[in-house]
């Protein structure tokens, strides 16, 4: 999902190359709204990707266990909320990287590096890092929320708050860089 979050926003460079972006920017629509539209479109794709992945993992777990199993827990509403807010955070990372990078090639280099760093910080590669480093990664907060829900707990408010804050912060910083670059030419 992290790679989708980054590369889904990448189309803004193609729009710039074909002068579609410039036409949108001279319309009454401001740059933040354009980026927000990109974010929302990307958000839908990331949500769909996560839901398909979760469904596939549920099917695999059910086959392995020999019976239908909800490995994600029974609190479907909270589970969907985590997926939506995680998708917001992931898409925010995409806006940040695209906002900072000057070319699609830079995004293709920086995006995977940032994603791998978030994965390492979040413990996705099997070895935990000492506190407080993992708390910097959205993977840490999302994984903890999924684990709590799978264990029957519903105390994921702080996880959701941190993920939402990261998503909004990444979007705002990326939008600032985007506006700055559009003013400079």
mmCIF file of C-alpha atoms in Angstrom:
data_model
loop_
_atom_site.group_PDB
_atom_site.id
_atom_site.type_symbol
_atom_site.label_atom_id
_atom_site.label_comp_id
_atom_site.label_asym_id
_atom_site.label_seq_id
_atom_site.Cartn_x
_atom_site.Cartn_y
_atom_site.Cartn_z
ATOM 1 C CA UNK A 1 0.000 0.000 0.000
ATOM 2 C CA UNK A 2 2.919 2.346 0.657
ATOM 3 C CA UNK A 3 4.118 2.019 -2.919
ATOM 4 C CA UNK A 4 0.604 2.625 -4.242
ATOM 5 C CA UNK A 5 0.387 5.688 -2.010
ATOM 6 C CA UNK A 6 3.505 7.166 -3.551
ATOM 7 C CA UNK A 7 3.166 6.110 -7.160
ATOM 8 C CA UNK A 8 -0.564 6.881 -7.323
ATOM 9 C CA UNK A 9 0.192 10.581 -6.854
ATOM 10 C CA UNK A 10 3.008 10.393 -9.408
ATOM 11 C CA UNK A 11 0.564 11.022 -12.276
ATOM 12 C CA UNK A 12 0.751 14.721 -11.439
ATOM 13 C CA UNK A 13 4.064 14.822 -13.343
ATOM 14 C CA UNK A 14 2.404 13.382 -16.445
ATOM 15 C CA UNK A 15 -0.291 16.030 -16.148
ATOM 16 C CA UNK A 16 2.400 18.686 -15.920
ATOM 17 C CA UNK A 17 4.203 17.271 -18.974
ATOM 18 C CA UNK A 18 0.953 17.317 -20.995
ATOM 19 C CA UNK A 19 0.080 20.815 -19.691
ATOM 20 C CA UNK A 20 -3.096 19.542 -18.030
ATOM 21 C CA UNK A 21 -1.806 20.612 -14.618
ATOM 22 C CA UNK A 22 -1.021 24.126 -15.818
ATOM 23 C CA UNK A 23 -4.539 24.452 -17.248
ATOM 24 C CA UNK A 24 -6.010 23.304 -13.932
ATOM 25 C CA UNK A 25 -3.824 25.772 -12.024
ATOM 26 C CA UNK A 26 -5.004 28.768 -14.081
ATOM 27 C CA UNK A 27 -8.619 27.763 -13.499
ATOM 28 C CA UNK A 28 -10.430 28.982 -10.376
ATOM 29 C CA UNK A 29 -9.339 25.729 -8.697
ATOM 30 C CA UNK A 30 -6.378 26.271 -6.380
ATOM 31 C CA UNK A 31 -3.387 23.944 -6.154
ATOM 32 C CA UNK A 32 -4.395 22.556 -2.765
ATOM 33 C CA UNK A 33 -7.738 21.439 -4.178
ATOM 34 C CA UNK A 34 -5.980 19.729 -7.075
ATOM 35 C CA UNK A 35 -3.668 17.919 -4.666
ATOM 36 C CA UNK A 36 -6.609 17.036 -2.430
ATOM 37 C CA UNK A 37 -8.352 15.522 -5.453
ATOM 38 C CA UNK A 38 -5.244 13.476 -6.183
ATOM 39 C CA UNK A 39 -5.154 12.413 -2.541
ATOM 40 C CA UNK A 40 -8.801 11.318 -2.565
ATOM 41 C CA UNK A 41 -8.412 9.372 -5.803
ATOM 42 C CA UNK A 42 -5.334 7.692 -4.433
ATOM 43 C CA UNK A 43 -7.125 7.056 -1.147
ATOM 44 C CA UNK A 44 -9.806 5.009 -2.925
ATOM 45 C CA UNK A 45 -7.181 2.888 -4.698
ATOM 46 C CA UNK A 46 -5.204 2.272 -1.481
ATOM 47 C CA UNK A 47 -8.387 1.342 0.419
ATOM 48 C CA UNK A 48 -9.356 -1.121 -2.315
ATOM 49 C CA UNK A 49 -5.857 -2.592 -2.326
ATOM 50 C CA UNK A 50 -5.840 -3.059 1.456
ATOM 51 C CA UNK A 51 -9.313 -4.628 1.462
ATOM 52 C CA UNK A 52 -8.370 -7.102 -1.280
ATOM 53 C CA UNK A 53 -5.144 -7.964 0.557
ATOM 54 C CA UNK A 54 -6.990 -8.462 3.838
ATOM 55 C CA UNK A 55 -9.652 -10.622 2.165
ATOM 56 C CA UNK A 56 -6.962 -12.752 0.503
ATOM 57 C CA UNK A 57 -5.122 -13.225 3.802
ATOM 58 C CA UNK A 58 -8.402 -14.173 5.475
ATOM 59 C CA UNK A 59 -9.045 -16.813 2.790
ATOM 60 C CA UNK A 60 -5.509 -18.193 3.159
ATOM 61 C CA UNK A 61 -5.837 -18.338 6.955
ATOM 62 C CA UNK A 62 -9.214 -20.058 6.634
ATOM 63 C CA UNK A 63 -7.745 -22.670 4.290
ATOM 64 C CA UNK A 64 -4.762 -23.269 6.573
ATOM 65 C CA UNK A 65 -6.970 -23.558 9.660
ATOM 66 C CA UNK A 66 -9.547 -25.679 7.843
ATOM 67 C CA UNK A 67 -12.503 -23.456 8.762
ATOM 68 C CA UNK A 68 -13.732 -19.943 7.996
ATOM 69 C CA UNK A 69 -11.803 -17.566 10.242
ATOM 70 C CA UNK A 70 -11.893 -13.807 10.693
ATOM 71 C CA UNK A 71 -8.219 -13.229 11.473
ATOM 72 C CA UNK A 72 -8.791 -9.479 11.738
ATOM 73 C CA UNK A 73 -11.315 -9.733 14.556
ATOM 74 C CA UNK A 74 -15.066 -9.213 14.603
ATOM 75 C CA UNK A 75 -15.186 -5.416 14.902
ATOM 76 C CA UNK A 76 -15.683 -4.747 11.208
ATOM 77 C CA UNK A 77 -16.555 -1.054 11.644
ATOM 78 C CA UNK A 78 -13.338 -0.326 13.526
ATOM 79 C CA UNK A 79 -11.383 -2.432 11.068
ATOM 80 C CA UNK A 80 -12.723 -0.394 8.151
ATOM 81 C CA UNK A 81 -11.939 2.812 10.044
ATOM 82 C CA UNK A 82 -8.308 1.704 10.470
ATOM 83 C CA UNK A 83 -8.122 0.877 6.749
ATOM 84 C CA UNK A 84 -9.496 4.303 5.757
ATOM 85 C CA UNK A 85 -7.264 6.276 8.123
ATOM 86 C CA UNK A 86 -4.202 4.184 7.233
ATOM 87 C CA UNK A 87 -4.966 4.847 3.568
ATOM 88 C CA UNK A 88 -5.117 8.575 4.332
ATOM 89 C CA UNK A 89 -1.698 8.402 6.003
ATOM 90 C CA UNK A 90 -0.229 6.366 3.133
ATOM 91 C CA UNK A 91 -1.638 8.783 0.547
ATOM 92 C CA UNK A 92 -0.275 11.676 2.620
ATOM 93 C CA UNK A 93 3.193 10.133 2.342
ATOM 94 C CA UNK A 94 2.678 10.083 -1.430
ATOM 95 C CA UNK A 95 1.732 13.769 -1.521
ATOM 96 C CA UNK A 96 4.758 14.621 0.625
ATOM 97 C CA UNK A 97 7.207 12.742 -1.597
ATOM 98 C CA UNK A 98 5.716 14.101 -4.822
ATOM 99 C CA UNK A 99 5.641 17.592 -3.305
ATOM 100 C CA UNK A 100 9.316 17.470 -2.349
ATOM 101 C CA UNK A 101 10.668 15.705 -5.443
ATOM 102 C CA UNK A 102 11.213 17.776 -8.554
ATOM 103 C CA UNK A 103 10.992 15.009 -11.157
ATOM 104 C CA UNK A 104 9.255 11.647 -11.554
ATOM 105 C CA UNK A 105 12.697 10.038 -11.484
ATOM 106 C CA UNK A 106 13.354 11.520 -8.050
ATOM 107 C CA UNK A 107 10.025 10.121 -6.841
ATOM 108 C CA UNK A 108 10.991 6.702 -8.205
ATOM 109 C CA UNK A 109 14.237 6.848 -6.226
ATOM 110 C CA UNK A 110 13.081 8.579 -3.041
ATOM 111 C CA UNK A 111 9.698 6.813 -2.774
ATOM 112 C CA UNK A 112 11.054 3.286 -2.268
ATOM 113 C CA UNK A 113 13.740 4.568 0.116
ATOM 114 C CA UNK A 114 11.140 6.331 2.278
ATOM 115 C CA UNK A 115 8.876 3.269 2.148
ATOM 116 C CA UNK A 116 11.707 0.964 3.206
ATOM 117 C CA UNK A 117 12.671 3.315 6.029
ATOM 118 C CA UNK A 118 9.064 3.351 7.250
ATOM 119 C CA UNK A 119 9.057 -0.448 7.034
ATOM 120 C CA UNK A 120 12.292 -0.800 8.998
ATOM 121 C CA UNK A 121 11.118 1.705 11.615
ATOM 122 C CA UNK A 122 7.776 -0.080 11.860
ATOM 123 C CA UNK A 123 9.314 -3.529 12.334
ATOM 124 C CA UNK A 124 8.001 -4.902 9.038
ATOM 125 C CA UNK A 125 11.252 -6.767 8.392
ATOM 126 C CA UNK A 126 11.129 -8.833 11.556
ATOM 127 C CA UNK A 127 13.448 -6.986 13.908
ATOM 128 C CA UNK A 128 12.237 -4.321 16.314
ATOM 129 C CA UNK A 129 14.131 -1.086 16.773
ATOM 130 C CA UNK A 130 14.499 0.552 20.194
ATOM 131 C CA UNK A 131 11.899 3.088 21.318
ATOM 132 C CA UNK A 132 11.047 5.783 20.310
ATOM 133 C CA UNK A 133 12.127 5.123 16.692
ATOM 134 C CA UNK A 134 9.240 2.791 15.757
ATOM 135 C CA UNK A 135 6.733 5.432 16.827
ATOM 136 C CA UNK A 136 7.811 7.558 13.852
ATOM 137 C CA UNK A 137 6.415 5.026 11.374
ATOM 138 C CA UNK A 138 2.779 4.781 10.372
ATOM 139 C CA UNK A 139 3.370 1.038 10.036
ATOM 140 C CA UNK A 140 3.876 0.769 13.808
ATOM 141 C CA UNK A 141 0.574 2.473 14.566
ATOM 142 C CA UNK A 142 -1.421 0.595 11.930
ATOM 143 C CA UNK A 143 0.032 -2.797 12.851
ATOM 144 C CA UNK A 144 -0.704 -2.209 16.534
ATOM 145 C CA UNK A 145 -4.299 -1.251 15.690
ATOM 146 C CA UNK A 146 -4.792 -4.373 13.561
ATOM 147 C CA UNK A 147 -3.244 -6.559 16.274
ATOM 148 C CA UNK A 148 -5.514 -5.056 18.943
ATOM 149 C CA UNK A 149 -8.615 -5.604 16.815
ATOM 150 C CA UNK A 150 -7.570 -9.172 15.995
ATOM 151 C CA UNK A 151 -7.149 -9.770 19.732
ATOM 152 C CA UNK A 152 -10.658 -8.531 20.486
ATOM 153 C CA UNK A 153 -9.632 -5.149 21.882
ATOM 154 C CA UNK A 154 -11.153 -1.891 20.719
ATOM 155 C CA UNK A 155 -8.764 0.620 22.312
ATOM 156 C CA UNK A 156 -7.296 1.939 19.085
ATOM 157 C CA UNK A 157 -8.145 5.623 19.455
ATOM 158 C CA UNK A 158 -4.536 6.762 19.858
ATOM 159 C CA UNK A 159 -3.522 4.660 16.848
ATOM 160 C CA UNK A 160 -6.209 6.282 14.717
ATOM 161 C CA UNK A 161 -5.325 9.739 15.994
ATOM 162 C CA UNK A 162 -1.612 9.330 15.226
ATOM 163 C CA UNK A 163 -2.292 7.861 11.762
ATOM 164 C CA UNK A 164 -4.721 10.674 10.918
ATOM 165 C CA UNK A 165 -2.299 13.315 12.224
ATOM 166 C CA UNK A 166 0.539 11.826 10.167
ATOM 167 C CA UNK A 167 -1.633 11.765 7.043
ATOM 168 C CA UNK A 168 -2.753 15.373 7.461
ATOM 169 C CA UNK A 169 0.760 16.555 8.347
ATOM 170 C CA UNK A 170 2.328 14.779 5.353
ATOM 171 C CA UNK A 171 -0.342 16.240 3.064
ATOM 172 C CA UNK A 172 0.117 19.786 4.386
ATOM 173 C CA UNK A 173 3.912 19.666 4.065
ATOM 174 C CA UNK A 174 3.667 18.158 0.571
ATOM 175 C CA UNK A 175 1.093 20.795 -0.438
ATOM 176 C CA UNK A 176 3.372 23.554 0.848
ATOM 177 C CA UNK A 177 6.261 22.273 -1.286
ATOM 178 C CA UNK A 178 3.910 21.872 -4.257
ATOM 179 C CA UNK A 179 2.632 25.480 -3.930
ATOM 180 C CA UNK A 180 6.165 26.765 -3.542
ATOM 181 C CA UNK A 181 7.358 24.980 -6.671
ATOM 182 C CA UNK A 182 4.337 26.138 -8.696
ATOM 183 C CA UNK A 183 5.082 29.780 -7.750
ATOM 184 C CA UNK A 184 8.735 29.372 -8.724
ATOM 185 C CA UNK A 185 7.875 27.995 -12.120
#
